[in-house]
mmCIF file of C-alpha atoms and ligand atoms in Angstrom:
data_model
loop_
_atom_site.group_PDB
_atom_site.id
_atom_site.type_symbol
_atom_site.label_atom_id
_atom_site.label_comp_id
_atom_site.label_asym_id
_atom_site.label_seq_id
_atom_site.Cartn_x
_atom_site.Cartn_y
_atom_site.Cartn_z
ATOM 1 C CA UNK A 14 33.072 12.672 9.705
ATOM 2 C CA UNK A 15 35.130 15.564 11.038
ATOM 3 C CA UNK A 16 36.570 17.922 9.118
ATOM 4 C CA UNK A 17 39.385 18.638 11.343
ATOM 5 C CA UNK A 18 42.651 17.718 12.928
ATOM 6 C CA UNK A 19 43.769 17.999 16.896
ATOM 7 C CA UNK A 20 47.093 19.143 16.650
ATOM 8 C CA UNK A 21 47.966 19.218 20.443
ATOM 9 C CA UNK A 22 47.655 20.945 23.870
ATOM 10 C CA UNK A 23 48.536 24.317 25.421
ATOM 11 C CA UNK A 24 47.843 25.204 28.620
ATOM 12 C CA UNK A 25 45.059 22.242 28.703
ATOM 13 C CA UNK A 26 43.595 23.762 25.320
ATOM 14 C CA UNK A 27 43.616 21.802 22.544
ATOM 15 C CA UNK A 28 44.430 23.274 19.569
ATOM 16 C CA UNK A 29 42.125 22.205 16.697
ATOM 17 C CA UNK A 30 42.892 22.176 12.592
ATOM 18 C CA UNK A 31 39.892 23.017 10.178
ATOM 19 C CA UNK A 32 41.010 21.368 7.140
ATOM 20 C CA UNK A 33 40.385 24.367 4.847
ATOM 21 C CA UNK A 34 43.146 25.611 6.931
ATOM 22 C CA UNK A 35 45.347 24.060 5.281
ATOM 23 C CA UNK A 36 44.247 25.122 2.059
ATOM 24 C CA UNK A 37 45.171 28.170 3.094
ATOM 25 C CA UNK A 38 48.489 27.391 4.329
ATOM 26 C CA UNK A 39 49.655 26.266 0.896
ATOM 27 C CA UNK A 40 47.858 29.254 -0.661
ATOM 28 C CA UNK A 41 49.671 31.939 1.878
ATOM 29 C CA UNK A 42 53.103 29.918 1.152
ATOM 30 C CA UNK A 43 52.856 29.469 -2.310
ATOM 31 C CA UNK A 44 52.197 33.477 -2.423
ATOM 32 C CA UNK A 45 55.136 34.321 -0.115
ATOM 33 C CA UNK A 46 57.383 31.879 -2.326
ATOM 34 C CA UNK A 47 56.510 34.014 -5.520
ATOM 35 C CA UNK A 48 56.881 37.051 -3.787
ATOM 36 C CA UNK A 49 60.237 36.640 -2.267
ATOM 37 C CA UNK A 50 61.446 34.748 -5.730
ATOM 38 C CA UNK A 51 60.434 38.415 -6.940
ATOM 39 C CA UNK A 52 62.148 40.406 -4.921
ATOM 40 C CA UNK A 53 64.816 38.293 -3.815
ATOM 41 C CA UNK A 54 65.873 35.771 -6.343
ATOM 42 C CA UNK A 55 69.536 35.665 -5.596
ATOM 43 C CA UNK A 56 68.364 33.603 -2.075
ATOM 44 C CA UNK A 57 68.104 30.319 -4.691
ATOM 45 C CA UNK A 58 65.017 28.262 -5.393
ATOM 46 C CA UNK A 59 65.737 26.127 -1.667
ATOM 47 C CA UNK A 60 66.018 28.671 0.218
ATOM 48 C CA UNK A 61 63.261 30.584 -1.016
ATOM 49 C CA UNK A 62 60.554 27.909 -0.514
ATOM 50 C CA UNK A 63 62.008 27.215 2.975
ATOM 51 C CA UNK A 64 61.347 30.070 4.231
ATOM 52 C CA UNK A 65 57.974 30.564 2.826
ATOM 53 C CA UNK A 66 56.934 27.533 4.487
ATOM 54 C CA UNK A 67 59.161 28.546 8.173
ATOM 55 C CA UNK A 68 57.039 32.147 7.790
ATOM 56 C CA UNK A 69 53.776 30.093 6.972
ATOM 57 C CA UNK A 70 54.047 27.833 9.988
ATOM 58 C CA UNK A 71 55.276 31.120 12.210
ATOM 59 C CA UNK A 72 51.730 33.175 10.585
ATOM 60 C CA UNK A 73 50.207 29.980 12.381
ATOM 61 C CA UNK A 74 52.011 30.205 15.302
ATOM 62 C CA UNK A 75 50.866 34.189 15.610
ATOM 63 C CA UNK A 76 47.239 33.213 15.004
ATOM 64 C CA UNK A 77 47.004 30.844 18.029
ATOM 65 C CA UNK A 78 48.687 33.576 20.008
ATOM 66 C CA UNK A 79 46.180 35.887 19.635
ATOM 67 C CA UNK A 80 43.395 33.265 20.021
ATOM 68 C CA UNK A 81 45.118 32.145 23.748
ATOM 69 C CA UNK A 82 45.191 35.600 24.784
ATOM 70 C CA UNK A 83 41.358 35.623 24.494
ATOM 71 C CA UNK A 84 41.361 32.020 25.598
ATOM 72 C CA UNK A 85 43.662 33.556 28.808
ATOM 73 C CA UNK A 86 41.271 36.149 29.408
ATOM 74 C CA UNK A 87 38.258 34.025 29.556
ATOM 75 C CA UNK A 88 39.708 31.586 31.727
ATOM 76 C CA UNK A 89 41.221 34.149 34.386
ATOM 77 C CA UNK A 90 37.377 35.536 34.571
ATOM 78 C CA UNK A 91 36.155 32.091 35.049
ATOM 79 C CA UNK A 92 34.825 31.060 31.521
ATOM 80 C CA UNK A 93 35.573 27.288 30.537
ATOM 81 C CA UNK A 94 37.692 27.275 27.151
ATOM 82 C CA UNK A 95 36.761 23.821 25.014
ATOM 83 C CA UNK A 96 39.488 24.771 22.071
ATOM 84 C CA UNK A 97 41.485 26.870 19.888
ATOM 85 C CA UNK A 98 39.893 26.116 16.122
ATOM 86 C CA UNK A 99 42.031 27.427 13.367
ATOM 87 C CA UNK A 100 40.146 27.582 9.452
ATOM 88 C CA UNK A 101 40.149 29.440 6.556
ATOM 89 C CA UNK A 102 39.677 32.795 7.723
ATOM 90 C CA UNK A 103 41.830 32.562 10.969
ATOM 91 C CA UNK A 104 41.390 31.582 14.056
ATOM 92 C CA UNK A 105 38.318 30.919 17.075
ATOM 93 C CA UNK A 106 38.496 30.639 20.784
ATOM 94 C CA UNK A 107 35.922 28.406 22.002
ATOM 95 C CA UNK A 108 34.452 29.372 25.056
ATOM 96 C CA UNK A 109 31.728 27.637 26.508
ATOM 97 C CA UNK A 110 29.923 30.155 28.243
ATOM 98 C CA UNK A 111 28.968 34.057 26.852
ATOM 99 C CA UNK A 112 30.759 36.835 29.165
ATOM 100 C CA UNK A 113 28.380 37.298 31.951
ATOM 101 C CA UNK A 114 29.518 41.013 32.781
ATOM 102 C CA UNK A 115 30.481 43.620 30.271
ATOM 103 C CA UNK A 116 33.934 44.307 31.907
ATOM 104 C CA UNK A 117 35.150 40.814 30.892
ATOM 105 C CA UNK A 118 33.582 40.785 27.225
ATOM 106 C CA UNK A 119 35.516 44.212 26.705
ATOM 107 C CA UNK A 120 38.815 42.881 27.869
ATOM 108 C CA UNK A 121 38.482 39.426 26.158
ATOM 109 C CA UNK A 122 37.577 40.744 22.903
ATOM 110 C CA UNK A 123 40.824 43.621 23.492
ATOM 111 C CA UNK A 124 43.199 41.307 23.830
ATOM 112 C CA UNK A 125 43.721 39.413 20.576
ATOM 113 C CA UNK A 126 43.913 42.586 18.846
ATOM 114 C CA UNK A 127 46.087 43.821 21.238
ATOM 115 C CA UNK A 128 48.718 41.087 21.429
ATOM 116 C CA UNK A 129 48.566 40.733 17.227
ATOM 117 C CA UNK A 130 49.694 44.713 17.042
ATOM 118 C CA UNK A 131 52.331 43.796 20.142
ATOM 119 C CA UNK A 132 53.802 40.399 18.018
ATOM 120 C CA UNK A 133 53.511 42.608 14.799
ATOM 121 C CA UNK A 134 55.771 46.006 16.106
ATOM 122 C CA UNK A 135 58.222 43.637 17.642
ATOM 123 C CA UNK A 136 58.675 41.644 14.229
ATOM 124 C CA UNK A 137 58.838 45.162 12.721
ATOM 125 C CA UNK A 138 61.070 46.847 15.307
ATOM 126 C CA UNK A 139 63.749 43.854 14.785
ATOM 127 C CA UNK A 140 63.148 43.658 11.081
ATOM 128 C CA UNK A 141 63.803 47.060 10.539
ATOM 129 C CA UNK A 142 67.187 46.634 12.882
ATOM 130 C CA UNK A 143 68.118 43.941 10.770
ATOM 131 C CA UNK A 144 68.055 46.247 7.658
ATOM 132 C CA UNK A 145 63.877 45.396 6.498
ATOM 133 C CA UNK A 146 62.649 48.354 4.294
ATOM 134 C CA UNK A 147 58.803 48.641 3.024
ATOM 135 C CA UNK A 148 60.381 48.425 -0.835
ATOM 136 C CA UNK A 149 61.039 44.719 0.202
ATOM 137 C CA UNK A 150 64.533 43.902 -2.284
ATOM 138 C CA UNK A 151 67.820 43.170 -1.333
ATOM 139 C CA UNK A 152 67.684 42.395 2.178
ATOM 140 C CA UNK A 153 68.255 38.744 4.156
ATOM 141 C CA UNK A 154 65.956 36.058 4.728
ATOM 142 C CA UNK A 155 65.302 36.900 8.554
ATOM 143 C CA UNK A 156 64.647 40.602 7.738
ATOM 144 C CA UNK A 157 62.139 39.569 4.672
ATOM 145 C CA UNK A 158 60.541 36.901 7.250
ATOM 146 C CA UNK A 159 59.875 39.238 10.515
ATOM 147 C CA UNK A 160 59.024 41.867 8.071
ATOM 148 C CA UNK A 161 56.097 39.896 6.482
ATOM 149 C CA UNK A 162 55.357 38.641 9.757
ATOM 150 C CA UNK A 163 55.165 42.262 11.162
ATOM 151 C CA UNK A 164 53.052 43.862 8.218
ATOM 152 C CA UNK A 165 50.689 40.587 8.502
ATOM 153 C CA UNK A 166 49.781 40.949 12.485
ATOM 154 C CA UNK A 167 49.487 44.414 12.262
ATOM 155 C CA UNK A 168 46.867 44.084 9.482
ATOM 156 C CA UNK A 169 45.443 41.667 11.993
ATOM 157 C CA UNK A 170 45.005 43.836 14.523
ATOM 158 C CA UNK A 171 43.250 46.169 12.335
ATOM 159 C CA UNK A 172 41.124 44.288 10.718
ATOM 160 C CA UNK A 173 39.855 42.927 13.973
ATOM 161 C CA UNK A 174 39.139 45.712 15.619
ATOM 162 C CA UNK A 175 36.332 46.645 13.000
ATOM 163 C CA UNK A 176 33.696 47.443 15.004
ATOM 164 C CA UNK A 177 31.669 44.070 13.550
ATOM 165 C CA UNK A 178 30.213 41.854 15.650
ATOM 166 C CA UNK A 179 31.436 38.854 15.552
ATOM 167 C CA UNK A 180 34.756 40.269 14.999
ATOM 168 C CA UNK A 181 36.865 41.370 18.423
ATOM 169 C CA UNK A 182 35.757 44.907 17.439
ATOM 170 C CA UNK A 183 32.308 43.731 17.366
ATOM 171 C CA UNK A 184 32.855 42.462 20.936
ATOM 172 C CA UNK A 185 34.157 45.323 21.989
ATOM 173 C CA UNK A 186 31.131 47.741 21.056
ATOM 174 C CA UNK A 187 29.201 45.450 22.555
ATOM 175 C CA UNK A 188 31.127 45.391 26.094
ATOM 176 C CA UNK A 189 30.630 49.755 25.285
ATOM 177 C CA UNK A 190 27.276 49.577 24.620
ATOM 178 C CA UNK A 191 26.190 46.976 27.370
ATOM 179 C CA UNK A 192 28.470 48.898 30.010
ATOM 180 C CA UNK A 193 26.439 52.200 29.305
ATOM 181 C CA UNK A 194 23.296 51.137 29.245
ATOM 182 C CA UNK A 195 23.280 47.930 31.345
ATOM 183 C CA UNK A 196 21.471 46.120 28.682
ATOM 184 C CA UNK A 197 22.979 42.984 27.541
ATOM 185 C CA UNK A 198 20.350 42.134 24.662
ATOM 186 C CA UNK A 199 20.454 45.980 23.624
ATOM 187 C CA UNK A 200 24.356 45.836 23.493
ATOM 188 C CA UNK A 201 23.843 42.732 20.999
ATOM 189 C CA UNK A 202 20.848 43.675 18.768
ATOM 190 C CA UNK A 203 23.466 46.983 18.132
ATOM 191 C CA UNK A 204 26.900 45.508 17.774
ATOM 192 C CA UNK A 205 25.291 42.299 15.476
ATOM 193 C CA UNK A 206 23.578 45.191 13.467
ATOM 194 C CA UNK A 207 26.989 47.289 12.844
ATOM 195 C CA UNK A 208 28.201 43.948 12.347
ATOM 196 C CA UNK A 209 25.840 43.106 8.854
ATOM 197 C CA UNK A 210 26.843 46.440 7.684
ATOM 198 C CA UNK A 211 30.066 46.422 7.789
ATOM 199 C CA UNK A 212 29.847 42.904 6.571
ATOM 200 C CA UNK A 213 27.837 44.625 3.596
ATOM 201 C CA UNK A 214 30.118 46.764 2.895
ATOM 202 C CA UNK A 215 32.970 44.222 2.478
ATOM 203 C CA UNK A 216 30.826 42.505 0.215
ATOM 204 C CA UNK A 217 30.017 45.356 -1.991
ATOM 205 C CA UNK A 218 33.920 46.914 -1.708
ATOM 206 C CA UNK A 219 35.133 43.660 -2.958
ATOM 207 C CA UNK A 220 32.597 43.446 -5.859
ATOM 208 C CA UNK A 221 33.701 46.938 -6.814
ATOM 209 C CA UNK A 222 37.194 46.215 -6.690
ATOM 210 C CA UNK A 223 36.622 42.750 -8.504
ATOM 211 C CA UNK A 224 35.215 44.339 -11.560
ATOM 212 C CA UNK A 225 37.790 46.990 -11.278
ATOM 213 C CA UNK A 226 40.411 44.265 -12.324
ATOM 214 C CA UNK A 227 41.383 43.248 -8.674
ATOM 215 C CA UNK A 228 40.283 39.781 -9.477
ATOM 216 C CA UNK A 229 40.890 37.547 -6.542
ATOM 217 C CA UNK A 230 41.974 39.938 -4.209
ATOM 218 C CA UNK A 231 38.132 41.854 -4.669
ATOM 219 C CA UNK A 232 36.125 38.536 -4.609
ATOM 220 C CA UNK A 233 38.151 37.503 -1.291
ATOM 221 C CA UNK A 234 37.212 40.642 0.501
ATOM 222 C CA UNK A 235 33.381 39.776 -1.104
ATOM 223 C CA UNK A 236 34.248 36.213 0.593
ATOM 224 C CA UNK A 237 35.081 37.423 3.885
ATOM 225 C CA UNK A 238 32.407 39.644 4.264
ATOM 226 C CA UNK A 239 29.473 37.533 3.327
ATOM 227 C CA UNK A 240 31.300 34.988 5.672
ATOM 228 C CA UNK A 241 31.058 38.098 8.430
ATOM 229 C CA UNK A 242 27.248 38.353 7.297
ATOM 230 C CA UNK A 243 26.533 35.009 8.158
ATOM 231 C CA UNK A 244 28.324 35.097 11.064
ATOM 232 C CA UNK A 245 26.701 38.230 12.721
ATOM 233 C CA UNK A 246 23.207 36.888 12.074
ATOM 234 C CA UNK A 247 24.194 33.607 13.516
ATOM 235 C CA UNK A 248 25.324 35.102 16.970
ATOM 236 C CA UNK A 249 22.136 37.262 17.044
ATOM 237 C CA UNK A 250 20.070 34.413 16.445
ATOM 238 C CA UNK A 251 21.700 32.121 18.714
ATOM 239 C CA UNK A 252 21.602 35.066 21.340
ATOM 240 C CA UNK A 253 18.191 35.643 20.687
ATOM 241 C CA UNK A 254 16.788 31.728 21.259
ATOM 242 C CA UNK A 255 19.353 31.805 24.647
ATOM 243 C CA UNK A 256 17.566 34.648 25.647
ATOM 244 C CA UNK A 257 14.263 33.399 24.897
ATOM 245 C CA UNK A 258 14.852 29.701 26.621
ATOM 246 C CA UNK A 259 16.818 31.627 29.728
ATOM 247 C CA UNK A 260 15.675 29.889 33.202
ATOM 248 C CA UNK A 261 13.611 26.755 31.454
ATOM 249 C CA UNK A 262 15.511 23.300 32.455
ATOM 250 C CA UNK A 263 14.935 20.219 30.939
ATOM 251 C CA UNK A 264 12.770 19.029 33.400
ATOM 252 C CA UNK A 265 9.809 21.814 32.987
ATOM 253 C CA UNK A 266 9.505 20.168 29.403
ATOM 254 C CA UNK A 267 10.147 16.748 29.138
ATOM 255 C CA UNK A 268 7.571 14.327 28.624
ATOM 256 C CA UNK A 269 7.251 12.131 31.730
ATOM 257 C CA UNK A 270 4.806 9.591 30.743
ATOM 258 C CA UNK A 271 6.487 8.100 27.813
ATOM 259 C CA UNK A 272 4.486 5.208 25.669
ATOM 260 C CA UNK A 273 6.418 2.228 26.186
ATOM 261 C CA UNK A 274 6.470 -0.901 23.658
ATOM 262 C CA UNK A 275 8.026 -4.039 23.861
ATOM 263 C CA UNK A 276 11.392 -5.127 21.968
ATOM 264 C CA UNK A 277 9.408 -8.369 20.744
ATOM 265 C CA UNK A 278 6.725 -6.335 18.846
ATOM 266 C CA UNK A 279 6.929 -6.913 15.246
ATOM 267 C CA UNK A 280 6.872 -3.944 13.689
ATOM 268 C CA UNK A 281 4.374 -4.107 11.370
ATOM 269 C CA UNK A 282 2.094 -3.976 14.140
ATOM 270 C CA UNK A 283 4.502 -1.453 16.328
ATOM 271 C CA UNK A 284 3.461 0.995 13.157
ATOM 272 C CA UNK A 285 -0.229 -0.212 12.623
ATOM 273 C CA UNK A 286 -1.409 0.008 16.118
ATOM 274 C CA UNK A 287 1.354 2.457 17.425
ATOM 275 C CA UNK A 288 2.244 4.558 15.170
ATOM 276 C CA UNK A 289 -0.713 5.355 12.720
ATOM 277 C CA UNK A 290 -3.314 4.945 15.660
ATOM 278 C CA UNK A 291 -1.921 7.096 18.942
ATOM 279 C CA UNK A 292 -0.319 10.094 17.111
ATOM 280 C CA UNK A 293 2.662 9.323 19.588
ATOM 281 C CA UNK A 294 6.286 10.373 17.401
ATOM 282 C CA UNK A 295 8.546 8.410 20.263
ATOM 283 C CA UNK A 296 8.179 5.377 22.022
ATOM 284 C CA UNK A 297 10.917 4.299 24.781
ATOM 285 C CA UNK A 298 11.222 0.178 24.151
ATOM 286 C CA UNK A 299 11.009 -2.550 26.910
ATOM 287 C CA UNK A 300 12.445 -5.602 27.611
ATOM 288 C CA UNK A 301 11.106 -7.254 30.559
ATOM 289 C CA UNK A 302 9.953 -4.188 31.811
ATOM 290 C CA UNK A 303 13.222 -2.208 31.337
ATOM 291 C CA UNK A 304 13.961 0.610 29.147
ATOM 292 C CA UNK A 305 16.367 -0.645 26.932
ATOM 293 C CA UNK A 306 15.885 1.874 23.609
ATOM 294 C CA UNK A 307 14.226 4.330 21.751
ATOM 295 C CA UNK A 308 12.311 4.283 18.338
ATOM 296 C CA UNK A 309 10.222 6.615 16.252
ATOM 297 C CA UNK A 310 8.876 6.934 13.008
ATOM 298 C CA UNK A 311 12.243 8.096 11.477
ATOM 299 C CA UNK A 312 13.712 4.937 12.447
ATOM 300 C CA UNK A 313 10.900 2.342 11.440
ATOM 301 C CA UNK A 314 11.173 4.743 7.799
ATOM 302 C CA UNK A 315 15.077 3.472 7.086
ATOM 303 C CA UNK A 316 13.098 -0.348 7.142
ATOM 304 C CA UNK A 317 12.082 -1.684 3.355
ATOM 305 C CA UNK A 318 8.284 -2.400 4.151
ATOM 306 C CA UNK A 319 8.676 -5.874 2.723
ATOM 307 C CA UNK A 320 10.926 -6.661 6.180
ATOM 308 C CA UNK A 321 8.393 -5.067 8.687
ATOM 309 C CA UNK A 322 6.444 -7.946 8.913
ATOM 310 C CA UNK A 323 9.743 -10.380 10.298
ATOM 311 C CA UNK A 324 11.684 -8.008 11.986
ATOM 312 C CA UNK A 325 11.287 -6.681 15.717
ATOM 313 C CA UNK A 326 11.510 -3.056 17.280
ATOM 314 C CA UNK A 327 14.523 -4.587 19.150
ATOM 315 C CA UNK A 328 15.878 -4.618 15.345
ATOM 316 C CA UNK A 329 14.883 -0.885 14.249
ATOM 317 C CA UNK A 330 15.275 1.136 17.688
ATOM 318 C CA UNK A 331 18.098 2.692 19.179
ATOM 319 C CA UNK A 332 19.709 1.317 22.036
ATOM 320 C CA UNK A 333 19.670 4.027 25.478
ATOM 321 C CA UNK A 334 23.512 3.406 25.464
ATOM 322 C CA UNK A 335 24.030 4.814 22.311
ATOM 323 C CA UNK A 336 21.997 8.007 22.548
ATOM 324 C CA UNK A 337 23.388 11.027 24.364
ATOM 325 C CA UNK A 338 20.902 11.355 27.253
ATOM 326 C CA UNK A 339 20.545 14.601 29.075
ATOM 327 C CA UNK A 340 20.264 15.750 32.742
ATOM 328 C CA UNK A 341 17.314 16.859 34.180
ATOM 329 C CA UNK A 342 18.880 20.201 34.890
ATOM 330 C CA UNK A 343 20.593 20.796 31.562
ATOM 331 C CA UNK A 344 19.194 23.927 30.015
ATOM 332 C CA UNK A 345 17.191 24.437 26.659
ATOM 333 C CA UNK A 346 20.020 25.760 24.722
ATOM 334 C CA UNK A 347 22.427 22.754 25.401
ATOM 335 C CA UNK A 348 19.993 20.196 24.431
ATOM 336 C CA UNK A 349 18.881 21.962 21.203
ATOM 337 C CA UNK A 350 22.721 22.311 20.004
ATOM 338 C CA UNK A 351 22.916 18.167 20.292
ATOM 339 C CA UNK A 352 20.060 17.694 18.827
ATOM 340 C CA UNK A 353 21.614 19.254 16.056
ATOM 341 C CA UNK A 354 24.710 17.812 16.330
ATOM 342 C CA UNK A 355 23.780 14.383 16.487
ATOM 343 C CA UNK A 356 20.812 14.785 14.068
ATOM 344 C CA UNK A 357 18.027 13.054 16.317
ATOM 345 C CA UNK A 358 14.213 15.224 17.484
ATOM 346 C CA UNK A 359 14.361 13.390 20.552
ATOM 347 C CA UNK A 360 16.688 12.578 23.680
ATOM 348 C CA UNK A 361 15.989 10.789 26.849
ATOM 349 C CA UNK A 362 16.859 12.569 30.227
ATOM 350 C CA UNK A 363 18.429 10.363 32.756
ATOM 351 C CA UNK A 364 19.392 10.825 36.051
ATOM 352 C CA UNK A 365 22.201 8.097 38.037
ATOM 353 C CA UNK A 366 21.374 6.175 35.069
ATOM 354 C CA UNK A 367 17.339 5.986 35.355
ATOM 355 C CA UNK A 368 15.242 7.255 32.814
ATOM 356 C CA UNK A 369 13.373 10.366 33.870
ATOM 357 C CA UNK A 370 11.815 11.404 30.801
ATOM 358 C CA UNK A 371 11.934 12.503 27.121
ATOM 359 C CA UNK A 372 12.577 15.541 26.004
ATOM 360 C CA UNK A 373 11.572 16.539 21.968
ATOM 361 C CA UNK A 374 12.488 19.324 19.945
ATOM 362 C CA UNK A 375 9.030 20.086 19.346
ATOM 363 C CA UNK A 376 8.414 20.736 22.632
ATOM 364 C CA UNK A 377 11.452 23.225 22.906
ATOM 365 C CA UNK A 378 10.018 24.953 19.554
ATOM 366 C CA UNK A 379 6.467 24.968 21.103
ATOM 367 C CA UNK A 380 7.752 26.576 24.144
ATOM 368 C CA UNK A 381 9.903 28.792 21.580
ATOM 369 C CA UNK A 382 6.747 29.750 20.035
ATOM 370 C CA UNK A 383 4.756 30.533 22.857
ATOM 371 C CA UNK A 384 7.504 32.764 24.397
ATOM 372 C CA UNK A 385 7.458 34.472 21.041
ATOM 373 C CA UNK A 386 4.114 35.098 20.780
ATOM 374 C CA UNK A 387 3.495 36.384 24.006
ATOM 375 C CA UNK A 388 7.135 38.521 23.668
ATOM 376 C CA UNK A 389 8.320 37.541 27.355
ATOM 377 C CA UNK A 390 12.125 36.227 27.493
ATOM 378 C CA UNK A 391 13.606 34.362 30.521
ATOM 379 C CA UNK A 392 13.395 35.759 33.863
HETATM 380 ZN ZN1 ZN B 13 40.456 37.719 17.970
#
């Protein structure tokens, strides 16, 4: 199941719902309903919850801004963009590929900040034409509206240009660090590192403030930063095992001389004589001499024992069809993030349609291992 909603396109981006975005939605409206009933009640019940959901929906509308102008940097310096995901704590390009130069990381991660302080002085500017003071009371709807919407992107701006990675401050001290010293790695081991502490010290600001009597407010800030925490170590890690894997293919490591077993086997015997005797984990099943599935342990497992004895490993496996089969030439990194998506150890690599081989997350981790041990990353 997916958790989230495709709203629809811009630019050939489609823009992507989390659905604890919308808890948020009715949190930030239901907040900017109380506050204007505060300091505007004379506006009337209708009105006031009108425009607390127009402001929500225009906070929204701000947030994918800033996400397409990283989305428009990365595709003017060639970087595919999949989608614009919004959730709880804002918003995510999602570019396919890291920044290959430091130039282009500095100016991608520069411009959401950038066009969030641009959106938030013009809603100020014209706010404050239209009569908008900081004390917030008597004033009109529009004024009330840009003037949240002002205060809000500024804060955005700010807050993103911590110097965190993964925020866009993060990337930007990383584009610094990796234009000085020409070392990519180097530029991430320091920016992911500033990155846990300020995430630490989110965490331990917002614990402060919650026992000070800040309630929510403090265990938000607590929220966001353990949220940063996770997210820094995340990026280093998935950095790291890119690194690590750089240059290996799919082909150096899959398995090319698969055991095969026929669709008619009961499997009974497919686990007594297969299974338990060869040490073999995958097995690519034949009919007539054609590879028509796949089936492991895992598989045969999901069977009451009573039934092995009637049904077939045409019954238990998977069918080829129905399993996301790589190329020969995908790399490492690709193949271990569907593994993980589709929750299988094993894939079969195809190539025009033919089966080339098997590739297995063991191998990949073996490889992983080996690479550690012998502390050599990809050439
Ligand atoms: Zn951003």
């Amino acid at each position: 199941m997916k958790a989230q909603i495709k709203l629809f396109r811009i630019f050939g981006i489609p823009i992507v719902i989390h659905y604890s975005w919308l808890l948020i939605a009715v949190l930030v409206a239901f907040s900017l309903a109380v506050q204007f009933a505060a300091t505007n009640p004379r506006w009337g019940t209708t009105a006031i919850w009108g425009l607390a959901i127009l402001t929500t929906l225009l906070f929204f509308a701000t947030i994918v801004i800033h996400e397409l102008s990283h989305a428009a940097v990365a595709k003017a310096r060639g970087l595919p963009v999949r989608s614009i995901t919004l959730f709880a704590l804002g918003g995510v390009a999602q570019i396919e590929k890291e920044a290959s130069d430091a130039k282009t990381e500095f100016w991608m991660g520069l411009a959401g900040p950038v066009t969030s302080a641009i959106i938030g002085a013009v809603c100020l500017g014209t706010a404050s034409v239209l009569g908008w003071t900081p004390a917030r009371d008597q004033q009109t709807p529009l004024a009330a509206m840009l003037g949240w919407l002002g205060v809000i992107n500024i804060a955005l701006a700010v807050f993103n240009m911590v110097p965190g990675f993964p925020l866009d401050g993060g990337r930007v001290l990383r584009a610094i660090i990796w234009w000085i010293t020409g070392n990519a790695s180097r530029a991430i081991r320091i920016a992911t590192g500033v990155g846990q502490i300020v995430a630490f010290a989110f965490i331990i600001f917002g614990l402060f403030r919650f026992f000070n009597g800040a309630g929510f407010a403090g265990l938000w800030l607590t929220f966001i930063g353990w949220f940063l925490l996770d997210a820094a170590r995340s990026s280093y890690t998935q950095f790291e095992l890119a690194d690590r894997l750089r240059g290996v293919r799919v082909s150096d490591v899959m398995v090319k001389d698969w055991p095969v077993i026929d669709t008619d086997t009961r499997l009974q015997a497919f686990v007594d004589d297969y299974l338990l005797r060869t040490g073999r984990r995958s097995f690519i099943a034949e009919d007539d001499g054609r590879s028509v599935g796949m089936i492991t342990a895992h598989e045969v497992k999901d069977i009451e024992r009573e039934r092995w004895g009637q049904l077939r490993v045409a019954d238990a496996m998977i069918p080829l069809a129905k399993l996301h089969a790589v190329r020969p030439t995908s790399s490492l990194t690709k193949v271990l993030e569907i593994m993980g998506r589709e929750d299988v150890n094993q894939l079969p690599v195809t190539s025009n349609g033919h089966l080339e081989g098997i590739v297995s997350r063991s191998h990949i981790l073996g490889l992983l291992q080996t690479r550690m041990e012998l502390d050599t990353s990809g050439t």
